[in-house]
Amino acid sequence: MPTYSYKCTECGHAFDIVQSISDSSLTACPNCGGALRKVFGLTGVTFNGSGFYRTDSRSGSAGDAPKSSSGSASSGGSGSSGS
């Protein structure tokens, strides 16, 4: 469930509350009974890993390096143990 921030327009009391998306917004301040307003802030989101950037699909050298090194190690290992 998301966390919403509220601030009273009269006394300035600010607080966070966990509410369901289907729940109605709070309207009265728990301290003074004044009107509440939702506070919207910037959310810092960081996407880590492959596939989030346009350049991820274009870097073929990074994807080819593990395939060629693992392929040559397995073929070299099997050739030397067979001899």
PDB file of N, CA and C in Angstrom:
ATOM      1  N   MET A   1       0.827  -1.175   0.000  1.00  0.00           N
ATOM      2  CA  MET A   1       0.000   0.000   0.000  1.00  0.00           C
ATOM      3  C   MET A   1       0.880   1.251   0.000  1.00  0.00           C
ATOM      4  N   PRO A   2       0.453   2.268  -0.710  1.00  0.00           N
ATOM      5  CA  PRO A   2       1.258   3.489  -0.790  1.00  0.00           C
ATOM      6  C   PRO A   2       1.174   4.336   0.480  1.00  0.00           C
ATOM      7  N   THR A   3       2.204   5.134   0.672  1.00  0.00           N
ATOM      8  CA  THR A   3       2.264   6.069   1.793  1.00  0.00           C
ATOM      9  C   THR A   3       2.013   7.472   1.259  1.00  0.00           C
ATOM     10  N   TYR A   4       1.080   8.177   1.879  1.00  0.00           N
ATOM     11  CA  TYR A   4       0.739   9.535   1.473  1.00  0.00           C
ATOM     12  C   TYR A   4       1.170  10.518   2.550  1.00  0.00           C
ATOM     13  N   SER A   5       1.591  11.699   2.139  1.00  0.00           N
ATOM     14  CA  SER A   5       1.987  12.760   3.055  1.00  0.00           C
ATOM     15  C   SER A   5       0.907  13.834   3.056  1.00  0.00           C
ATOM     16  N   TYR A   6       0.568  14.286   4.245  1.00  0.00           N
ATOM     17  CA  TYR A   6      -0.430  15.346   4.410  1.00  0.00           C
ATOM     18  C   TYR A   6       0.167  16.465   5.240  1.00  0.00           C
ATOM     19  N   LYS A   7      -0.361  17.686   5.020  1.00  0.00           N
ATOM     20  CA  LYS A   7       0.041  18.838   5.823  1.00  0.00           C
ATOM     21  C   LYS A   7      -1.189  19.706   6.070  1.00  0.00           C
ATOM     22  N   CYS A   8      -1.340  20.136   7.321  1.00  0.00           N
ATOM     23  CA  CYS A   8      -2.470  20.973   7.700  1.00  0.00           C
ATOM     24  C   CYS A   8      -2.233  22.398   7.196  1.00  0.00           C
ATOM     25  N   THR A   9      -3.276  22.999   6.632  1.00  0.00           N
ATOM     26  CA  THR A   9      -3.158  24.360   6.122  1.00  0.00           C
ATOM     27  C   THR A   9      -3.250  25.395   7.239  1.00  0.00           C
ATOM     28  N   GLU A  10      -3.725  24.989   8.410  1.00  0.00           N
ATOM     29  CA  GLU A  10      -3.897  25.951   9.506  1.00  0.00           C
ATOM     30  C   GLU A  10      -2.769  25.890  10.537  1.00  0.00           C
ATOM     31  N   CYS A  11      -2.472  24.694  11.060  1.00  0.00           N
ATOM     32  CA  CYS A  11      -1.441  24.604  12.103  1.00  0.00           C
ATOM     33  C   CYS A  11      -0.085  24.165  11.566  1.00  0.00           C
ATOM     34  N   GLY A  12      -0.022  23.658  10.324  1.00  0.00           N
ATOM     35  CA  GLY A  12       1.246  23.260   9.723  1.00  0.00           C
ATOM     36  C   GLY A  12       1.702  21.861  10.097  1.00  0.00           C
ATOM     37  N   HIS A  13       0.875  21.102  10.825  1.00  0.00           N
ATOM     38  CA  HIS A  13       1.214  19.733  11.211  1.00  0.00           C
ATOM     39  C   HIS A  13       1.346  18.867   9.958  1.00  0.00           C
ATOM     40  N   ALA A  14       2.480  18.174   9.830  1.00  0.00           N
ATOM     41  CA  ALA A  14       2.722  17.299   8.680  1.00  0.00           C
ATOM     42  C   ALA A  14       2.890  15.870   9.168  1.00  0.00           C
ATOM     43  N   PHE A  15       2.348  14.917   8.404  1.00  0.00           N
ATOM     44  CA  PHE A  15       2.457  13.505   8.777  1.00  0.00           C
ATOM     45  C   PHE A  15       2.281  12.641   7.541  1.00  0.00           C
ATOM     46  N   ASP A  16       2.712  11.387   7.677  1.00  0.00           N
ATOM     47  CA  ASP A  16       2.584  10.385   6.618  1.00  0.00           C
ATOM     48  C   ASP A  16       1.613   9.311   7.099  1.00  0.00           C
ATOM     49  N   ILE A  17       0.866   8.752   6.169  1.00  0.00           N
ATOM     50  CA  ILE A  17      -0.074   7.687   6.500  1.00  0.00           C
ATOM     51  C   ILE A  17      -0.120   6.686   5.354  1.00  0.00           C
ATOM     52  N   VAL A  18      -0.234   5.412   5.698  1.00  0.00           N
ATOM     53  CA  VAL A  18      -0.341   4.342   4.711  1.00  0.00           C
ATOM     54  C   VAL A  18      -1.824   4.128   4.432  1.00  0.00           C
ATOM     55  N   GLN A  19      -2.202   4.301   3.167  1.00  0.00           N
ATOM     56  CA  GLN A  19      -3.590   4.150   2.757  1.00  0.00           C
ATOM     57  C   GLN A  19      -3.675   3.328   1.488  1.00  0.00           C
ATOM     58  N   SER A  20      -4.789   2.662   1.310  1.00  0.00           N
ATOM     59  CA  SER A  20      -5.058   1.972   0.065  1.00  0.00           C
ATOM     60  C   SER A  20      -5.390   3.007  -1.007  1.00  0.00           C
ATOM     61  N   ILE A  21      -5.172   2.650  -2.245  1.00  0.00           N
ATOM     62  CA  ILE A  21      -5.472   3.565  -3.343  1.00  0.00           C
ATOM     63  C   ILE A  21      -6.973   3.854  -3.397  1.00  0.00           C
ATOM     64  N   SER A  22      -7.785   2.891  -3.016  1.00  0.00           N
ATOM     65  CA  SER A  22      -9.238   3.069  -3.059  1.00  0.00           C
ATOM     66  C   SER A  22      -9.777   3.875  -1.877  1.00  0.00           C
ATOM     67  N   ASP A  23      -8.971   4.099  -0.833  1.00  0.00           N
ATOM     68  CA  ASP A  23      -9.410   4.902   0.315  1.00  0.00           C
ATOM     69  C   ASP A  23      -9.532   6.366  -0.086  1.00  0.00           C
ATOM     70  N   SER A  24     -10.486   7.061   0.525  1.00  0.00           N
ATOM     71  CA  SER A  24     -10.639   8.483   0.245  1.00  0.00           C
ATOM     72  C   SER A  24      -9.573   9.281   0.997  1.00  0.00           C
ATOM     73  N   SER A  25      -9.252  10.458   0.496  1.00  0.00           N
ATOM     74  CA  SER A  25      -8.235  11.308   1.107  1.00  0.00           C
ATOM     75  C   SER A  25      -8.714  11.823   2.457  1.00  0.00           C
ATOM     76  N   LEU A  26      -7.766  12.052   3.351  1.00  0.00           N
ATOM     77  CA  LEU A  26      -8.098  12.641   4.641  1.00  0.00           C
ATOM     78  C   LEU A  26      -8.389  14.121   4.450  1.00  0.00           C
ATOM     79  N   THR A  27      -9.321  14.665   5.241  1.00  0.00           N
ATOM     80  CA  THR A  27      -9.708  16.062   5.077  1.00  0.00           C
ATOM     81  C   THR A  27      -9.515  16.883   6.336  1.00  0.00           C
ATOM     82  N   ALA A  28      -9.476  16.246   7.524  1.00  0.00           N
ATOM     83  CA  ALA A  28      -9.379  16.991   8.781  1.00  0.00           C
ATOM     84  C   ALA A  28      -8.082  16.656   9.497  1.00  0.00           C
ATOM     85  N   CYS A  29      -7.414  17.685  10.016  1.00  0.00           N
ATOM     86  CA  CYS A  29      -6.163  17.523  10.755  1.00  0.00           C
ATOM     87  C   CYS A  29      -6.449  16.835  12.093  1.00  0.00           C
ATOM     88  N   PRO A  30      -5.636  15.829  12.467  1.00  0.00           N
ATOM     89  CA  PRO A  30      -5.854  15.160  13.751  1.00  0.00           C
ATOM     90  C   PRO A  30      -5.514  16.054  14.953  1.00  0.00           C
ATOM     91  N   ASN A  31      -4.686  17.095  14.744  1.00  0.00           N
ATOM     92  CA  ASN A  31      -4.314  17.995  15.850  1.00  0.00           C
ATOM     93  C   ASN A  31      -5.350  19.086  16.088  1.00  0.00           C
ATOM     94  N   CYS A  32      -5.682  19.835  15.028  1.00  0.00           N
ATOM     95  CA  CYS A  32      -6.538  21.012  15.219  1.00  0.00           C
ATOM     96  C   CYS A  32      -7.878  20.926  14.502  1.00  0.00           C
ATOM     97  N   GLY A  33      -8.056  19.935  13.632  1.00  0.00           N
ATOM     98  CA  GLY A  33      -9.306  19.821  12.886  1.00  0.00           C
ATOM     99  C   GLY A  33      -9.342  20.673  11.635  1.00  0.00           C
ATOM    100  N   GLY A  34      -8.231  21.315  11.298  1.00  0.00           N
ATOM    101  CA  GLY A  34      -8.156  22.157  10.104  1.00  0.00           C
ATOM    102  C   GLY A  34      -8.127  21.342   8.826  1.00  0.00           C
ATOM    103  N   ALA A  35      -8.120  22.024   7.722  1.00  0.00           N
ATOM    104  CA  ALA A  35      -8.123  21.376   6.408  1.00  0.00           C
ATOM    105  C   ALA A  35      -6.741  20.809   6.090  1.00  0.00           C
ATOM    106  N   LEU A  36      -6.736  19.607   5.505  1.00  0.00           N
ATOM    107  CA  LEU A  36      -5.488  18.945   5.110  1.00  0.00           C
ATOM    108  C   LEU A  36      -5.289  19.045   3.615  1.00  0.00           C
ATOM    109  N   ARG A  37      -4.028  19.063   3.206  1.00  0.00           N
ATOM    110  CA  ARG A  37      -3.656  19.004   1.791  1.00  0.00           C
ATOM    111  C   ARG A  37      -2.630  17.909   1.622  1.00  0.00           C
ATOM    112  N   LYS A  38      -2.737  17.178   0.512  1.00  0.00           N
ATOM    113  CA  LYS A  38      -1.719  16.169   0.200  1.00  0.00           C
ATOM    114  C   LYS A  38      -0.445  16.879  -0.231  1.00  0.00           C
ATOM    115  N   VAL A  39       0.676  16.329   0.199  1.00  0.00           N
ATOM    116  CA  VAL A  39       1.976  16.880  -0.163  1.00  0.00           C
ATOM    117  C   VAL A  39       2.587  15.950  -1.207  1.00  0.00           C
ATOM    118  N   PHE A  40       2.929  16.523  -2.350  1.00  0.00           N
ATOM    119  CA  PHE A  40       3.554  15.744  -3.412  1.00  0.00           C
ATOM    120  C   PHE A  40       5.008  16.164  -3.521  1.00  0.00           C
ATOM    121  N   GLY A  41       5.898  15.198  -3.434  1.00  0.00           N
ATOM    122  CA  GLY A  41       7.325  15.489  -3.508  1.00  0.00           C
ATOM    123  C   GLY A  41       7.968  14.730  -4.646  1.00  0.00           C
ATOM    124  N   LEU A  42       9.209  15.036  -4.873  1.00  0.00           N
ATOM    125  CA  LEU A  42       9.967  14.337  -5.904  1.00  0.00           C
ATOM    126  C   LEU A  42      10.365  12.965  -5.392  1.00  0.00           C
ATOM    127  N   THR A  43      10.235  12.003  -6.234  1.00  0.00           N
ATOM    128  CA  THR A  43      10.603  10.643  -5.878  1.00  0.00           C
ATOM    129  C   THR A  43      11.859  10.277  -6.637  1.00  0.00           C
ATOM    130  N   GLY A  44      12.872   9.846  -5.921  1.00  0.00           N
ATOM    131  CA  GLY A  44      14.102   9.418  -6.562  1.00  0.00           C
ATOM    132  C   GLY A  44      14.023   7.949  -6.933  1.00  0.00           C
ATOM    133  N   VAL A  45      13.979   7.663  -8.204  1.00  0.00           N
ATOM    134  CA  VAL A  45      13.901   6.296  -8.687  1.00  0.00           C
ATOM    135  C   VAL A  45      15.148   5.996  -9.485  1.00  0.00           C
ATOM    136  N   THR A  46      15.790   4.899  -9.187  1.00  0.00           N
ATOM    137  CA  THR A  46      16.977   4.484  -9.913  1.00  0.00           C
ATOM    138  C   THR A  46      16.735   3.102 -10.495  1.00  0.00           C
ATOM    139  N   PHE A  47      16.934   2.964 -11.786  1.00  0.00           N
ATOM    140  CA  PHE A  47      16.796   1.681 -12.451  1.00  0.00           C
ATOM    141  C   PHE A  47      18.181   1.097 -12.650  1.00  0.00           C
ATOM    142  N   ASN A  48      18.446  -0.017 -12.013  1.00  0.00           N
ATOM    143  CA  ASN A  48      19.742  -0.678 -12.134  1.00  0.00           C
ATOM    144  C   ASN A  48      19.593  -1.965 -12.925  1.00  0.00           C
ATOM    145  N   GLY A  49      20.642  -2.352 -13.589  1.00  0.00           N
ATOM    146  CA  GLY A  49      20.620  -3.586 -14.348  1.00  0.00           C
ATOM    147  C   GLY A  49      20.542  -3.326 -15.832  1.00  0.00           C
ATOM    148  N   SER A  50      20.530  -4.389 -16.603  1.00  0.00           N
ATOM    149  CA  SER A  50      20.497  -4.231 -18.051  1.00  0.00           C
ATOM    150  C   SER A  50      19.062  -4.122 -18.531  1.00  0.00           C
ATOM    151  N   GLY A  51      18.886  -3.475 -19.664  1.00  0.00           N
ATOM    152  CA  GLY A  51      17.586  -3.368 -20.283  1.00  0.00           C
ATOM    153  C   GLY A  51      16.849  -2.080 -19.996  1.00  0.00           C
ATOM    154  N   PHE A  52      17.385  -1.197 -19.175  1.00  0.00           N
ATOM    155  CA  PHE A  52      16.686   0.033 -18.830  1.00  0.00           C
ATOM    156  C   PHE A  52      17.107   1.207 -19.701  1.00  0.00           C
ATOM    157  N   TYR A  53      18.203   1.084 -20.395  1.00  0.00           N
ATOM    158  CA  TYR A  53      18.712   2.196 -21.187  1.00  0.00           C
ATOM    159  C   TYR A  53      18.746   1.823 -22.651  1.00  0.00           C
ATOM    160  N   ARG A  54      18.620   2.809 -23.516  1.00  0.00           N
ATOM    161  CA  ARG A  54      18.616   2.592 -24.951  1.00  0.00           C
ATOM    162  C   ARG A  54      19.925   1.969 -25.423  1.00  0.00           C
ATOM    163  N   THR A  55      21.023   2.318 -24.791  1.00  0.00           N
ATOM    164  CA  THR A  55      22.325   1.832 -25.225  1.00  0.00           C
ATOM    165  C   THR A  55      22.610   0.405 -24.778  1.00  0.00           C
ATOM    166  N   ASP A  56      21.791  -0.167 -23.892  1.00  0.00           N
ATOM    167  CA  ASP A  56      22.035  -1.536 -23.420  1.00  0.00           C
ATOM    168  C   ASP A  56      21.936  -2.556 -24.548  1.00  0.00           C
ATOM    169  N   SER A  57      20.991  -2.372 -25.465  1.00  0.00           N
ATOM    170  CA  SER A  57      20.818  -3.351 -26.534  1.00  0.00           C
ATOM    171  C   SER A  57      21.865  -3.178 -27.626  1.00  0.00           C
ATOM    172  N   ARG A  58      22.561  -2.062 -27.636  1.00  0.00           N
ATOM    173  CA  ARG A  58      23.543  -1.799 -28.688  1.00  0.00           C
ATOM    174  C   ARG A  58      24.945  -2.238 -28.321  1.00  0.00           C
ATOM    175  N   SER A  59      25.178  -2.568 -27.082  1.00  0.00           N
ATOM    176  CA  SER A  59      26.532  -2.952 -26.680  1.00  0.00           C
ATOM    177  C   SER A  59      26.712  -4.449 -26.901  1.00  0.00           C
ATOM    178  N   GLY A  60      27.015  -4.830 -28.125  1.00  0.00           N
ATOM    179  CA  GLY A  60      27.182  -6.233 -28.480  1.00  0.00           C
ATOM    180  C   GLY A  60      28.488  -6.807 -27.964  1.00  0.00           C
ATOM    181  N   SER A  61      29.506  -5.962 -27.746  1.00  0.00           N
ATOM    182  CA  SER A  61      30.793  -6.483 -27.307  1.00  0.00           C
ATOM    183  C   SER A  61      30.710  -7.059 -25.902  1.00  0.00           C
ATOM    184  N   ALA A  62      29.909  -6.465 -25.025  1.00  0.00           N
ATOM    185  CA  ALA A  62      29.775  -6.976 -23.661  1.00  0.00           C
ATOM    186  C   ALA A  62      29.045  -8.316 -23.668  1.00  0.00           C
ATOM    187  N   GLY A  63      28.057  -8.467 -24.542  1.00  0.00           N
ATOM    188  CA  GLY A  63      27.322  -9.723 -24.624  1.00  0.00           C
ATOM    189  C   GLY A  63      28.131 -10.812 -25.312  1.00  0.00           C
ATOM    190  N   ASP A  64      29.022 -10.448 -26.241  1.00  0.00           N
ATOM    191  CA  ASP A  64      29.806 -11.441 -26.968  1.00  0.00           C
ATOM    192  C   ASP A  64      30.976 -11.961 -26.152  1.00  0.00           C
ATOM    193  N   ALA A  65      31.535 -11.156 -25.264  1.00  0.00           N
ATOM    194  CA  ALA A  65      32.724 -11.555 -24.518  1.00  0.00           C
ATOM    195  C   ALA A  65      32.498 -12.802 -23.665  1.00  0.00           C
ATOM    196  N   PRO A  66      31.415 -12.909 -22.899  1.00  0.00           N
ATOM    197  CA  PRO A  66      31.225 -14.115 -22.103  1.00  0.00           C
ATOM    198  C   PRO A  66      30.978 -15.346 -22.958  1.00  0.00           C
ATOM    199  N   LYS A  67      30.303 -15.188 -24.108  1.00  0.00           N
ATOM    200  CA  LYS A  67      30.033 -16.344 -24.953  1.00  0.00           C
ATOM    201  C   LYS A  67      31.319 -16.910 -25.555  1.00  0.00           C
ATOM    202  N   SER A  68      32.190 -16.020 -26.073  1.00  0.00           N
ATOM    203  CA  SER A  68      33.400 -16.499 -26.732  1.00  0.00           C
ATOM    204  C   SER A  68      34.392 -17.061 -25.717  1.00  0.00           C
ATOM    205  N   SER A  69      34.506 -16.449 -24.539  1.00  0.00           N
ATOM    206  CA  SER A  69      35.464 -16.949 -23.558  1.00  0.00           C
ATOM    207  C   SER A  69      34.992 -18.265 -22.962  1.00  0.00           C
ATOM    208  N   SER A  70      33.681 -18.412 -22.723  1.00  0.00           N
ATOM    209  CA  SER A  70      33.198 -19.676 -22.158  1.00  0.00           C
ATOM    210  C   SER A  70      33.227 -20.770 -23.225  1.00  0.00           C
ATOM    211  N   GLY A  71      32.973 -20.393 -24.486  1.00  0.00           N
ATOM    212  CA  GLY A  71      33.009 -21.378 -25.565  1.00  0.00           C
ATOM    213  C   GLY A  71      34.413 -21.876 -25.816  1.00  0.00           C
ATOM    214  N   SER A  72      35.420 -20.981 -25.785  1.00  0.00           N
ATOM    215  CA  SER A  72      36.785 -21.420 -26.036  1.00  0.00           C
ATOM    216  C   SER A  72      37.324 -22.200 -24.846  1.00  0.00           C
ATOM    217  N   ALA A  73      36.887 -21.877 -23.628  1.00  0.00           N
ATOM    218  CA  ALA A  73      37.364 -22.604 -22.457  1.00  0.00           C
ATOM    219  C   ALA A  73      36.803 -24.013 -22.441  1.00  0.00           C
ATOM    220  N   SER A  74      35.522 -24.177 -22.847  1.00  0.00           N
ATOM    221  CA  SER A  74      34.942 -25.515 -22.816  1.00  0.00           C
ATOM    222  C   SER A  74      35.503 -26.381 -23.955  1.00  0.00           C
ATOM    223  N   SER A  75      35.716 -25.774 -25.154  1.00  0.00           N
ATOM    224  CA  SER A  75      36.259 -26.560 -26.256  1.00  0.00           C
ATOM    225  C   SER A  75      37.735 -26.852 -26.021  1.00  0.00           C
ATOM    226  N   GLY A  76      38.482 -25.918 -25.403  1.00  0.00           N
ATOM    227  CA  GLY A  76      39.884 -26.158 -25.116  1.00  0.00           C
ATOM    228  C   GLY A  76      40.050 -27.193 -24.028  1.00  0.00           C
ATOM    229  N   GLY A  77      39.142 -27.174 -23.041  1.00  0.00           N
ATOM    230  CA  GLY A  77      39.221 -28.129 -21.948  1.00  0.00           C
ATOM    231  C   GLY A  77      38.879 -29.535 -22.419  1.00  0.00           C
ATOM    232  N   SER A  78      37.915 -29.667 -23.321  1.00  0.00           N
ATOM    233  CA  SER A  78      37.542 -30.981 -23.774  1.00  0.00           C
ATOM    234  C   SER A  78      38.588 -31.543 -24.737  1.00  0.00           C
ATOM    235  N   GLY A  79      39.243 -30.657 -25.509  1.00  0.00           N
ATOM    236  CA  GLY A  79      40.276 -31.124 -26.441  1.00  0.00           C
ATOM    237  C   GLY A  79      41.507 -31.596 -25.700  1.00  0.00           C
ATOM    238  N   SER A  80      41.903 -30.936 -24.610  1.00  0.00           N
ATOM    239  CA  SER A  80      43.090 -31.328 -23.908  1.00  0.00           C
ATOM    240  C   SER A  80      42.844 -32.576 -23.070  1.00  0.00           C
ATOM    241  N   SER A  81      41.595 -32.769 -22.551  1.00  0.00           N
ATOM    242  CA  SER A  81      41.358 -33.963 -21.771  1.00  0.00           C
ATOM    243  C   SER A  81      41.175 -35.176 -22.679  1.00  0.00           C
ATOM    244  N   GLY A  82      40.785 -34.959 -23.959  1.00  0.00           N
ATOM    245  CA  GLY A  82      40.623 -36.089 -24.871  1.00  0.00           C
ATOM    246  C   GLY A  82      41.964 -36.584 -25.374  1.00  0.00           C
ATOM    247  N   SER A  83      43.025 -35.791 -25.325  1.00  0.00           N
ATOM    248  CA  SER A  83      44.309 -36.207 -25.874  1.00  0.00           C
ATOM    249  C   SER A  83      45.112 -37.013 -24.953  1.00  0.00           C
TER     250      SER A  83
END
